[in-house]
mmCIF file of C-alpha atoms in Angstrom:
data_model
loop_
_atom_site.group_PDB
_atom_site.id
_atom_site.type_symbol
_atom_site.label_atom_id
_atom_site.label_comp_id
_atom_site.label_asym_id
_atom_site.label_seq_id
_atom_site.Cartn_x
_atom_site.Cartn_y
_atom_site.Cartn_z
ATOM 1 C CA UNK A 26 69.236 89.777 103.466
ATOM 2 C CA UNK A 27 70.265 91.930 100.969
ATOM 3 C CA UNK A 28 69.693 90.291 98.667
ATOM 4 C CA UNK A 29 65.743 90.581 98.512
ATOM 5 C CA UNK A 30 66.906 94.299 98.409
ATOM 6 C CA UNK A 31 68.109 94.107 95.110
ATOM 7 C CA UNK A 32 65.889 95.215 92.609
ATOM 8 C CA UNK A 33 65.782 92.816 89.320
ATOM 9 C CA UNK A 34 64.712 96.197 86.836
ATOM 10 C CA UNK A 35 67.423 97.966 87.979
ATOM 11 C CA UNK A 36 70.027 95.202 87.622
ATOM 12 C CA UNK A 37 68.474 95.038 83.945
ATOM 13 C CA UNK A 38 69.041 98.232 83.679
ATOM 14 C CA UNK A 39 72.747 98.207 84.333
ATOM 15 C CA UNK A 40 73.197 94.707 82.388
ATOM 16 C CA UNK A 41 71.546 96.724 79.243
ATOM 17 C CA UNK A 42 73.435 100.007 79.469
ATOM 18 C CA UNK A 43 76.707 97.729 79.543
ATOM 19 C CA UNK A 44 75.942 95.875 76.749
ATOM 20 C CA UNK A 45 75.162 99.211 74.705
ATOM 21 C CA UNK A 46 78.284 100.298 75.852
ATOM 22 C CA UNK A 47 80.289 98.125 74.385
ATOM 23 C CA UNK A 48 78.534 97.828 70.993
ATOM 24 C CA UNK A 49 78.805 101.564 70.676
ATOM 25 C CA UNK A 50 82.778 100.745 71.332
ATOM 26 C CA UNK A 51 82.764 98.064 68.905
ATOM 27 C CA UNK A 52 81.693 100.367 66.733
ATOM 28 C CA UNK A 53 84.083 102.886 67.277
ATOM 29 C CA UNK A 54 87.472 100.822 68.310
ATOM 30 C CA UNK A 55 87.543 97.085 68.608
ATOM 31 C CA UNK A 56 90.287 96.941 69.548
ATOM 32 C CA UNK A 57 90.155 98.803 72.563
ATOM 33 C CA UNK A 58 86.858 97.124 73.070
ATOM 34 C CA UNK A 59 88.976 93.485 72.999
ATOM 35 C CA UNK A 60 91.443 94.946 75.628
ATOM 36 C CA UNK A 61 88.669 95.981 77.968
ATOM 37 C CA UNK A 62 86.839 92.607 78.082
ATOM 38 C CA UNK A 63 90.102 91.495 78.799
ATOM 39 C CA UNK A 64 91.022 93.633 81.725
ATOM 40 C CA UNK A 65 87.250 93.327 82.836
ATOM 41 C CA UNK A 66 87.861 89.701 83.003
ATOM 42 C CA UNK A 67 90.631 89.928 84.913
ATOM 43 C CA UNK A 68 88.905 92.419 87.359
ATOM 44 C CA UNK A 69 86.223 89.665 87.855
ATOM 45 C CA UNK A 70 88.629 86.800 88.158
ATOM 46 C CA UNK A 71 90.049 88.839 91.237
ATOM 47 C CA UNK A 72 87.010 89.721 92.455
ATOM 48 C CA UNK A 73 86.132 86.012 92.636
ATOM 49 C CA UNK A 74 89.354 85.214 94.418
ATOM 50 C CA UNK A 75 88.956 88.188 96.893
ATOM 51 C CA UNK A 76 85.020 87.132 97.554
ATOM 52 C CA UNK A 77 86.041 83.837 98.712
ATOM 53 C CA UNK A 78 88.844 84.784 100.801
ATOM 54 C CA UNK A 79 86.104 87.230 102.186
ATOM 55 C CA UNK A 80 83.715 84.876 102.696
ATOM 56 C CA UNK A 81 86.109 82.413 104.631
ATOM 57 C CA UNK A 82 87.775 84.798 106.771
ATOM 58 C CA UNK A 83 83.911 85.529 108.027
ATOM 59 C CA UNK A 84 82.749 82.194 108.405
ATOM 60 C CA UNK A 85 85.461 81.382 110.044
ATOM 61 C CA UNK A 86 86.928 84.096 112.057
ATOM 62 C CA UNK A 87 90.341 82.358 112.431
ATOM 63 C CA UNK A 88 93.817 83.955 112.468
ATOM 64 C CA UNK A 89 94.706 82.000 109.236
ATOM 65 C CA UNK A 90 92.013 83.799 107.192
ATOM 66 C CA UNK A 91 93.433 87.152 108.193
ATOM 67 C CA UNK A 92 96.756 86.206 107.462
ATOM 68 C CA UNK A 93 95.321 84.708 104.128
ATOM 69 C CA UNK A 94 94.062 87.642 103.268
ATOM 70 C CA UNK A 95 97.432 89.948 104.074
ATOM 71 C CA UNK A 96 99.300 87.850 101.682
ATOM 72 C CA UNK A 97 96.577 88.339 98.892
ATOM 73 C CA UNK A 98 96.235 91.864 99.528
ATOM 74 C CA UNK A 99 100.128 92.441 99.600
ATOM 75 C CA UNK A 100 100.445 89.941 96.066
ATOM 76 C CA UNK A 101 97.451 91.990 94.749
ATOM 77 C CA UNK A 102 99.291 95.149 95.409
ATOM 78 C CA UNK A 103 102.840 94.144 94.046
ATOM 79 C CA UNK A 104 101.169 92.986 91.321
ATOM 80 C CA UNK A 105 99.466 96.220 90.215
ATOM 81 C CA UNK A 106 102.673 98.249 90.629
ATOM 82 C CA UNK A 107 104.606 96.226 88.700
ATOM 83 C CA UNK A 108 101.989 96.022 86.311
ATOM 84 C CA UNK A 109 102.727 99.817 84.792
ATOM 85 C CA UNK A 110 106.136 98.823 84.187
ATOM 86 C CA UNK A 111 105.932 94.893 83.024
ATOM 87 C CA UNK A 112 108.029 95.395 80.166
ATOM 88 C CA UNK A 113 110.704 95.066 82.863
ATOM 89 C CA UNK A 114 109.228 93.349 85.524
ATOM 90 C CA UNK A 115 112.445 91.074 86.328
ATOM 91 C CA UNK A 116 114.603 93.914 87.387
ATOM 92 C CA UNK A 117 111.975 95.581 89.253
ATOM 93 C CA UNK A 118 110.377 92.808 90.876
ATOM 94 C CA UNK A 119 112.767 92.306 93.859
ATOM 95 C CA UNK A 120 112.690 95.896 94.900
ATOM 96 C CA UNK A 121 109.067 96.208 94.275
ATOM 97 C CA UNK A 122 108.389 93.545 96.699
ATOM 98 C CA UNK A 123 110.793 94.277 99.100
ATOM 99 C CA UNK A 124 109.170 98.076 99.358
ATOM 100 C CA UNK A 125 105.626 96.980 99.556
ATOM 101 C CA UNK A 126 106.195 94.082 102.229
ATOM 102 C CA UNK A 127 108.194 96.350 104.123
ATOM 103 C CA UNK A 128 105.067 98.619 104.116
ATOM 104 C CA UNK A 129 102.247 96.295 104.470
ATOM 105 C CA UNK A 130 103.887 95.057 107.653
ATOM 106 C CA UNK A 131 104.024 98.909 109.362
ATOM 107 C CA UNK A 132 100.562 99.340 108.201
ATOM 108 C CA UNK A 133 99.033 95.362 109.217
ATOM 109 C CA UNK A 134 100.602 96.006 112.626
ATOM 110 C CA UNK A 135 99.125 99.722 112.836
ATOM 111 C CA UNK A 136 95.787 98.439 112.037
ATOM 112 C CA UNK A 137 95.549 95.447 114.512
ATOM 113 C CA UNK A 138 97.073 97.705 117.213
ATOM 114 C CA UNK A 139 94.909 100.557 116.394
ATOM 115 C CA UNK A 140 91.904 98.686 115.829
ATOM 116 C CA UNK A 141 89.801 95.543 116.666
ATOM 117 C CA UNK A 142 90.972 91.573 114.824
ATOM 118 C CA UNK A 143 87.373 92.463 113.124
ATOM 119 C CA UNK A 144 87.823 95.148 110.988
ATOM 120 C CA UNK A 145 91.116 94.522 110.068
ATOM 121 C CA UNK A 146 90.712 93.190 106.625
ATOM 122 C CA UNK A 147 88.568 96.260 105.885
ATOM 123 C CA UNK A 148 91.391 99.124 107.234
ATOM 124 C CA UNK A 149 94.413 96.810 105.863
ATOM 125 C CA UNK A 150 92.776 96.709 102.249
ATOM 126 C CA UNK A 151 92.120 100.207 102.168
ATOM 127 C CA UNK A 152 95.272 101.540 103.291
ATOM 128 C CA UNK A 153 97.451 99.006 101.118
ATOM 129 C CA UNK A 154 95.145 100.410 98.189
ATOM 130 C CA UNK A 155 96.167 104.078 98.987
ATOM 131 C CA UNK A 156 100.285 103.057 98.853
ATOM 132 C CA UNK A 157 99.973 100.996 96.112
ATOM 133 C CA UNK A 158 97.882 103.970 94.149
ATOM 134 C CA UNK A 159 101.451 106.296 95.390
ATOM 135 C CA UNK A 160 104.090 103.684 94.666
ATOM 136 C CA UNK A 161 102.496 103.327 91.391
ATOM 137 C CA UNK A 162 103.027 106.641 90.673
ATOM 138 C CA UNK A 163 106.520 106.783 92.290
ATOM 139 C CA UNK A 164 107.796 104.027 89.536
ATOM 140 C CA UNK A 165 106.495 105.717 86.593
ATOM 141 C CA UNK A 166 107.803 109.308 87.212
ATOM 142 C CA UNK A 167 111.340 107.812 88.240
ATOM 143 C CA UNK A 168 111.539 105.507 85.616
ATOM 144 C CA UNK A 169 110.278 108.423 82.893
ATOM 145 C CA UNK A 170 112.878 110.717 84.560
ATOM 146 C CA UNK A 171 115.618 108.333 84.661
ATOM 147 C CA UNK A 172 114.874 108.098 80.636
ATOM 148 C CA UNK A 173 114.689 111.526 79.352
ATOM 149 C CA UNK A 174 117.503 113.230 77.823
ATOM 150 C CA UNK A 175 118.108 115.544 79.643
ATOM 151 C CA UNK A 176 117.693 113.349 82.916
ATOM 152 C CA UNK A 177 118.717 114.482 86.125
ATOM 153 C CA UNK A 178 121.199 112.996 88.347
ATOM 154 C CA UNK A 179 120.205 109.748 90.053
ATOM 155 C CA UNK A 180 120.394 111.112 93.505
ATOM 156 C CA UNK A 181 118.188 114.158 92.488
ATOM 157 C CA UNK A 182 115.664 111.942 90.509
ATOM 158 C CA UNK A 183 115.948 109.713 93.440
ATOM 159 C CA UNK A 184 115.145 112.587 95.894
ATOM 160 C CA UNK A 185 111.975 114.124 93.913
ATOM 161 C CA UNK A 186 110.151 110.589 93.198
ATOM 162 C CA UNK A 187 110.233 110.168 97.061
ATOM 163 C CA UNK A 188 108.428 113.340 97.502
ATOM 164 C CA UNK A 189 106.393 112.915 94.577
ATOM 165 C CA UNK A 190 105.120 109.513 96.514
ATOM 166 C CA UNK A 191 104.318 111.453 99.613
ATOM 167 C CA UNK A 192 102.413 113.997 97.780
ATOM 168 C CA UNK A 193 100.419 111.687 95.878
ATOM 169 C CA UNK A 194 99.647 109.768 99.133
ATOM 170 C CA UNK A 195 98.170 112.619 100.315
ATOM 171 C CA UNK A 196 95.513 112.485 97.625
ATOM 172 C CA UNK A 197 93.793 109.317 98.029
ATOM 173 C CA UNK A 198 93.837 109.517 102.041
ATOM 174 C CA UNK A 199 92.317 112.902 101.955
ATOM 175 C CA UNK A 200 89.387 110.980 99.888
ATOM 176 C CA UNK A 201 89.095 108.220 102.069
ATOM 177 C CA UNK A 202 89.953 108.908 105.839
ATOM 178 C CA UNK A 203 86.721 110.565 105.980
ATOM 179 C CA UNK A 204 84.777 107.494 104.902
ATOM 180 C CA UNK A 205 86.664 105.615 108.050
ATOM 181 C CA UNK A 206 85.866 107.695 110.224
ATOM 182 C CA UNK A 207 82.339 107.953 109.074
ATOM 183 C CA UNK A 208 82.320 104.160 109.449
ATOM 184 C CA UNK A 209 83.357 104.633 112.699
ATOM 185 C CA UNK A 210 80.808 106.679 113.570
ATOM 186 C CA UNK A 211 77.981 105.241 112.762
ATOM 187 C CA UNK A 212 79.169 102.029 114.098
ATOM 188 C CA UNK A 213 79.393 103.906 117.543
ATOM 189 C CA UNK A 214 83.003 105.492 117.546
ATOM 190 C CA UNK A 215 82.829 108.529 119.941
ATOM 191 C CA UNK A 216 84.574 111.047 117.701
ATOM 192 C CA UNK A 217 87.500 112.010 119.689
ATOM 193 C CA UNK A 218 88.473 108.113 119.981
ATOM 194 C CA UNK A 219 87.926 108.068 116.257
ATOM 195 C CA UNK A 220 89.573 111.128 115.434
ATOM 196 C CA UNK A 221 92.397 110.072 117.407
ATOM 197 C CA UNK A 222 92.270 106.358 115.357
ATOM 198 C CA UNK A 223 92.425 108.324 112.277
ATOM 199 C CA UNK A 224 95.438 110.494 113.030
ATOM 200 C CA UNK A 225 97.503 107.259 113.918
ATOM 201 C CA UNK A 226 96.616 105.863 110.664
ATOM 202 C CA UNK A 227 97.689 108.748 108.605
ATOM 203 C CA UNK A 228 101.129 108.446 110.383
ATOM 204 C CA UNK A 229 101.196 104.793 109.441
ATOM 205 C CA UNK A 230 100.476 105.068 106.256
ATOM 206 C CA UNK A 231 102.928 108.018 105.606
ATOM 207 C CA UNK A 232 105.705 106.038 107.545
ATOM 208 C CA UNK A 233 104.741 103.326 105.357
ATOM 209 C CA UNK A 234 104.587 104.833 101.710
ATOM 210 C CA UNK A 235 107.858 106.587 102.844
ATOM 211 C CA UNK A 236 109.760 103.366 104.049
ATOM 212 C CA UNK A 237 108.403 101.809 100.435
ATOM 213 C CA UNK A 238 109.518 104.190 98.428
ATOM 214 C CA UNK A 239 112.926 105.091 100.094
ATOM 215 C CA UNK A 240 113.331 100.935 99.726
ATOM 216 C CA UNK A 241 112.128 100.375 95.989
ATOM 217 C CA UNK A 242 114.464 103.436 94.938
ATOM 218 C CA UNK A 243 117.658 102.356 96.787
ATOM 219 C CA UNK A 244 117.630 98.823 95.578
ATOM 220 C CA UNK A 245 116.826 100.005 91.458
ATOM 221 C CA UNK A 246 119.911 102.848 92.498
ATOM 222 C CA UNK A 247 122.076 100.550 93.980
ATOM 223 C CA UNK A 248 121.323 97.791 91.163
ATOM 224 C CA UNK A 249 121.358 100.693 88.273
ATOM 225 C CA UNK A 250 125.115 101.338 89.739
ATOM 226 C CA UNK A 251 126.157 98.428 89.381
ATOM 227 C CA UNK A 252 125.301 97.509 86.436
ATOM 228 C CA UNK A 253 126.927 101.082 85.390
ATOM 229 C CA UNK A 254 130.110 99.889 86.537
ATOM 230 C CA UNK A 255 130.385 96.425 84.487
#
């Protein structure tokens, strides 16, 4: 297992160089040192919850353990884009959920169509994490547009945060489609089938931050007009 593969000094190690890390911090900012024991709790608390989900869905190998983990992957992922924005998380909730269920379902049904039941949790997490990293960045830039002075018109602001979302998809798929299809390879892919896997999942996922994005947008639009005309 690997387990016996883990080495005990260097585990040390790491456990030592965090613990300096943070006393240097406390030195310097506490502050900032309380916040980040705070958001490194919360990292751990998820990773606890995603382990176990994990660890079911492989024990068990039943259709409610995948679907299990698509609605904690797609709450994960709402989560963390509303989480820039939280200061108004009620008005952007509904639209923010709306665009990224709309999206997990074109890239969940991609990935068990493309791909085997078994690897599904793997290719579903990692493409969820590259439209969630895009829609992320989406909200903020149309939402610090919207609120400049000298802000544009809706339908223009509207217009460049969609193709600021498909730009910025482009960045964390370049970084990992290669590590797919990599995967893929070494577990025994010929690399024109994989190849071939890979360019169908770069059209999901571009159909899907597209449909997200075009979604979220329209719904704060349509809700930012109407509230204009109260």
């Amino acid at each position: 297992m690997i387990v016996n593969e883990i080495s005990i000094w260097g585990a040390a190690l790491v456990a030592i160089i965090v613990v300096i890390a943070m006393i240097a911090l406390a030195f310097v900012d506490r502050k900032m040192l309380r916040r980040m024991l705070v958001v490194f709790g919360a990292t751990v608390a998820q990773m606890v919850v995603v382990g176990a989900v994990v660890l079911l869905a492989f024990k068990t190998f039943a259709w409610w353990t995948y679907l299990l983990w698509y609605l904690l992957v797609l709450f994960l992922s709402i989560c963390w884009v509303l989480y820039p924005i939280q200061y108004m998380w009620k008005r952007m909730l509904l639209p923010i959920s709306a665009a990224v269920l709309a999206g997990s379902i074109v890239l969940g049904g991609s990935t068990i169509l493309c791909l085997p039941i078994n690897v599904f949790m793997t290719v579903y997490s990692v493409l969820m994490a590259c439209m969630t990293a895009s829609m992320i960045q989406t909200m903020v830039n149309y939402l610090r547009s919207m609120h400049q002075p000298d802000a544009p018109k809706q339908e223009l602001s509207w217009r460049e945060s969609v193709l600021s979302q498909v730009r910025s998809m482009a960045q964390p798929l370049v970084m990992v489609m290669p590590m797919l299809y990599a995967g893929m390879l070494v577990g025994g892919v010929s690399p024109d089938i994989g190849l071939l896997i890979i360019l169908l999942l770069i059209a999901a996922s571009f159909v899907a931050n597209v449909l997200a994005g075009v979604i979220a947008l329209s719904m704060i639009q349509k809700e930012a007009q109407k509230q204009g005309t109260r």
